[in-house]
CSV table of C-alpha atoms in Angstrom, one decimal:
chain,number,residue,atom,x,y,z
A,1,MET,CA,106.9,97.0,104.2
A,2,VAL,CA,106.9,93.3,105.4
A,3,PHE,CA,106.7,92.5,109.1
A,4,PRO,CA,107.8,88.9,109.5
A,5,GLU,CA,105.8,86.0,110.9
A,6,LEU,CA,108.1,85.4,113.9
A,7,ARG,CA,106.8,88.1,116.2
A,8,SER,CA,109.4,90.1,117.9
A,9,THR,CA,109.6,93.4,119.8
A,10,GLU,CA,112.6,94.2,117.6
A,11,ASN,CA,110.5,94.5,114.4
A,12,TYR,CA,109.0,98.0,113.9
A,13,ALA,CA,109.5,101.3,112.2
A,14,MET,CA,109.7,104.5,114.3
A,15,LYS,CA,109.8,108.3,113.7
A,16,ASN,CA,110.5,110.8,116.4
A,17,PRO,CA,109.4,113.5,116.5
A,18,ALA,CA,106.6,112.4,114.3
A,19,ILE,CA,104.1,115.3,114.6
A,20,THR,CA,105.3,118.9,114.6
A,21,SER,CA,102.1,120.6,115.7
A,22,ASP,CA,99.1,119.7,117.8
A,23,LEU,CA,96.2,118.0,116.0
A,24,SER,CA,92.5,118.7,116.6
A,25,GLN,CA,91.6,116.6,113.5
A,26,LEU,CA,93.3,114.0,111.3
A,27,SER,CA,93.0,111.4,108.6
A,28,LEU,CA,95.1,108.3,108.7
A,29,CYS,CA,95.2,106.0,105.6
A,30,PHE,CA,97.1,102.9,104.7
A,31,PHE,CA,97.1,99.7,102.6
A,32,ILE,CA,97.3,96.5,104.7
A,33,LYS,CA,97.5,92.8,104.1
A,34,LEU,CA,96.8,90.4,107.0
A,35,VAL,CA,97.2,86.7,107.2
A,36,GLN,CA,94.2,84.9,108.8
A,37,ASP,CA,94.1,83.8,112.5
A,38,GLN,CA,96.8,86.0,113.9
A,39,GLY,CA,95.0,87.4,116.9
A,40,ASP,CA,95.2,91.1,117.8
A,41,GLN,CA,97.9,93.2,116.2
A,42,ILE,CA,99.0,96.8,116.6
A,43,VAL,CA,99.3,98.6,113.3
A,44,VAL,CA,100.1,102.2,114.4
A,45,SER,CA,100.7,103.8,117.8
A,46,TYR,CA,101.5,107.4,118.6
A,47,ALA,CA,102.7,108.4,122.1
A,48,SER,CA,103.7,111.8,123.6
A,49,GLU,CA,104.6,112.8,127.1
A,50,ASP,CA,101.0,112.9,128.2
A,51,SER,CA,99.7,109.6,126.9
A,52,ASN,CA,99.2,107.1,124.1
A,53,ASP,CA,97.5,109.6,121.9
A,54,LEU,CA,96.6,107.3,119.0
A,55,THR,CA,96.5,103.5,118.6
A,56,VAL,CA,95.2,101.3,115.8
A,57,GLU,CA,94.6,97.6,116.9
A,58,ILE,CA,93.1,95.0,114.6
A,59,TYR,CA,91.4,91.8,115.7
A,60,PRO,CA,89.8,89.1,113.6
A,61,THR,CA,86.3,90.3,114.5
A,62,ARG,CA,86.8,94.0,115.0
A,63,THR,CA,89.1,97.0,114.6
A,64,ASP,CA,89.7,99.2,117.6
A,65,PHE,CA,91.0,102.8,117.4
A,66,TYR,CA,92.0,104.7,120.5
A,67,VAL,CA,92.4,108.5,120.9
A,68,ASP,CA,93.8,109.3,124.3
A,69,PHE,CA,92.8,105.8,125.5
A,70,LYS,CA,89.2,106.5,124.5
A,71,LEU,CA,87.8,103.6,122.4
A,72,PHE,CA,86.3,103.7,118.9
A,73,ARG,CA,85.2,100.2,118.0
A,74,PHE,CA,84.3,99.1,114.5
A,75,THR,CA,82.8,95.6,113.9
A,76,SER,CA,81.6,95.9,110.3
A,77,ILE,CA,84.8,94.8,108.6
A,78,ASN,CA,87.1,91.8,108.6
A,79,LEU,CA,90.7,92.5,107.5
A,80,TYR,CA,92.0,89.0,108.0
A,81,ASP,CA,91.6,87.5,104.5
A,82,ASP,CA,95.2,87.6,103.1
A,83,THR,CA,94.4,90.2,100.5
A,84,TRP,CA,95.4,93.9,100.2
A,85,GLN,CA,92.9,96.3,101.6
A,86,HIS,CA,92.8,100.1,101.9
A,87,LEU,CA,91.8,101.6,105.2
A,88,CYS,CA,91.2,105.2,106.1
A,89,LEU,CA,90.0,106.7,109.4
A,90,THR,CA,89.1,110.3,110.0
A,91,TRP,CA,88.6,112.0,113.4
A,92,GLU,CA,87.8,115.5,114.6
A,93,ASN,CA,87.4,116.9,118.1
A,94,ASN,CA,84.4,119.1,117.6
A,95,GLN,CA,82.0,116.2,118.2
A,96,GLY,CA,84.5,113.4,118.8
A,97,VAL,CA,83.4,111.6,115.5
A,98,MET,CA,85.6,109.0,113.8
A,99,LYS,CA,84.7,107.6,110.4
A,100,LEU,CA,86.1,104.4,108.8
A,101,TYR,CA,86.5,103.8,105.1
A,102,LYS,CA,87.4,100.5,103.6
A,103,ASP,CA,88.5,100.2,100.0
A,104,GLY,CA,87.4,103.7,99.3
A,105,GLN,CA,83.9,103.4,100.7
A,106,PHE,CA,82.4,104.8,103.9
A,107,THR,CA,81.8,101.9,106.2
A,108,GLU,CA,81.0,103.0,109.7
A,109,GLN,CA,80.9,106.0,112.0
A,110,VAL,CA,81.5,106.0,115.8
A,111,THR,CA,81.2,108.9,118.2
A,112,ASN,CA,83.1,109.1,121.5
A,113,HIS,CA,82.2,112.4,123.2
A,114,ALA,CA,85.1,111.9,125.6
A,115,THR,CA,87.4,113.0,122.8
A,116,LYS,CA,85.7,116.3,122.2
A,117,ASN,CA,88.2,119.2,122.4
A,118,TYR,CA,91.1,116.8,122.8
A,119,THR,CA,94.3,117.5,120.8
A,120,LEU,CA,97.0,115.1,119.9
A,121,LYS,CA,100.2,116.7,121.3
A,122,ALA,CA,103.2,117.4,119.0
A,123,GLY,CA,106.7,115.9,119.5
A,124,GLY,CA,105.8,112.3,120.2
A,125,PHE,CA,106.9,108.9,118.8
A,126,LEU,CA,105.0,107.2,116.0
A,127,VAL,CA,105.6,103.5,115.7
A,128,LEU,CA,104.4,101.1,113.0
A,129,GLY,CA,104.0,97.5,114.2
A,130,GLN,CA,104.1,97.9,118.0
A,131,GLU,CA,102.1,99.4,120.9
A,132,GLN,CA,104.1,101.8,123.2
A,133,ASP,CA,103.6,101.1,126.9
A,134,SER,CA,106.3,103.7,127.4
A,135,ILE,CA,107.3,106.5,125.0
A,136,GLY,CA,109.2,104.9,122.1
A,137,GLY,CA,109.3,101.4,123.8
A,138,GLY,CA,107.6,99.0,126.2
A,139,PHE,CA,106.6,96.7,123.4
A,140,ASP,CA,104.7,93.4,123.8
A,141,HIS,CA,105.5,90.7,121.3
A,142,ASN,CA,101.9,89.3,121.6
A,143,GLN,CA,100.7,92.5,119.9
A,144,THR,CA,103.4,92.8,117.3
A,145,PHE,CA,102.2,93.3,113.8
A,146,HIS,CA,102.6,90.4,111.3
A,147,GLY,CA,101.7,91.3,107.7
A,148,ARG,CA,102.3,93.9,105.1
A,149,LEU,CA,101.8,97.7,105.2
A,150,ALA,CA,102.1,100.3,102.5
A,151,SER,CA,101.4,104.0,102.0
A,152,VAL,CA,100.9,104.9,105.7
A,153,ASN,CA,100.1,108.6,105.6
A,154,MET,CA,98.5,111.1,108.0
A,155,TRP,CA,96.9,114.5,107.3
A,156,ASP,CA,96.0,117.3,109.7
A,157,LYS,CA,92.5,117.5,108.3
A,158,VAL,CA,89.5,115.3,107.6
A,159,LEU,CA,89.8,114.2,104.0
A,160,SER,CA,86.7,114.2,101.8
A,161,GLU,CA,85.1,111.0,100.7
A,162,SER,CA,86.1,111.7,97.1
A,163,ASP,CA,89.8,112.1,98.2
A,164,ILE,CA,89.7,108.8,100.1
A,165,ALA,CA,88.0,107.0,97.2
A,166,ALA,CA,90.6,108.3,94.8
A,167,GLN,CA,93.4,106.8,96.9
A,168,TYR,CA,91.9,103.4,96.6
A,169,ILE,CA,90.8,103.6,93.0
A,170,ASN,CA,94.2,105.0,91.8
A,171,CYS,CA,96.3,102.9,94.2
A,172,SER,CA,98.4,106.1,94.6
A,173,VAL,CA,98.4,108.2,97.7
A,174,PRO,CA,99.5,111.8,97.9
A,175,HIS,CA,102.0,112.5,100.7
A,176,GLY,CA,100.5,113.1,104.1
A,177,SER,CA,100.9,116.5,105.5
A,178,VAL,CA,101.7,115.1,109.0
A,179,ILE,CA,103.1,111.7,108.3
A,180,ASN,CA,104.8,110.9,105.0
A,181,TRP,CA,105.1,107.2,104.0
A,182,SER,CA,108.3,107.8,102.1
A,183,LEU,CA,110.2,108.7,105.3
A,184,PHE,CA,109.5,105.4,106.9
A,185,LYS,CA,111.5,103.4,104.4
A,186,ASN,CA,114.7,104.4,106.1
A,187,LEU,CA,113.3,104.0,109.7
A,188,THR,CA,112.8,100.3,109.9
A,189,ARG,CA,114.2,98.2,112.8
A,190,GLY,CA,114.8,94.5,113.3
A,191,ASN,CA,113.7,92.2,110.4
A,192,VAL,CA,111.2,94.5,108.8
A,193,ALA,CA,111.8,94.4,105.1
A,194,VAL,CA,111.1,97.1,102.6
A,195,GLU,CA,109.9,95.9,99.2
A,196,GLU,CA,109.7,98.3,96.2
A,197,PRO,CA,106.8,97.7,93.8
């Protein structure tokens, strides 16, 4: 899926409702290719009636993940190198732990106790390429994604390290139990292009 260089709030893919049952843990994985020096960009956002439940925001020097506006910041990776990279994050609400995997390898772990016992609510909007300041809208063109995305999938469990490594090594991803990448190909808006391998 190609998000064009000319940033626009018209360019995104959206599914609603995206999640059919509340989530106390998850794994979100995708392949991404980012051009250098593009500033901050929103890759994924999920919003329900209560809040922005989940946001993935990538900067040149860090990657920020938000669960219910609570920040998990990872500074150990740089994704702005114009090559395909595989990213997975896992989160669970027992301890509020999020783990980041890059190219099949565990990279960093961050704990935010404020997300303990939190659940992502079902029935919200999941958007690729934009942040939602209102449910299903309120986009800001300065945060619009510019780059390439593939195999965006979400599961309702914490995937094992071996499962995550296999996704990268085999370059093939099983369908997510919560979010299935194949569904997004028909849900693009604006000038987002779908390229088949």
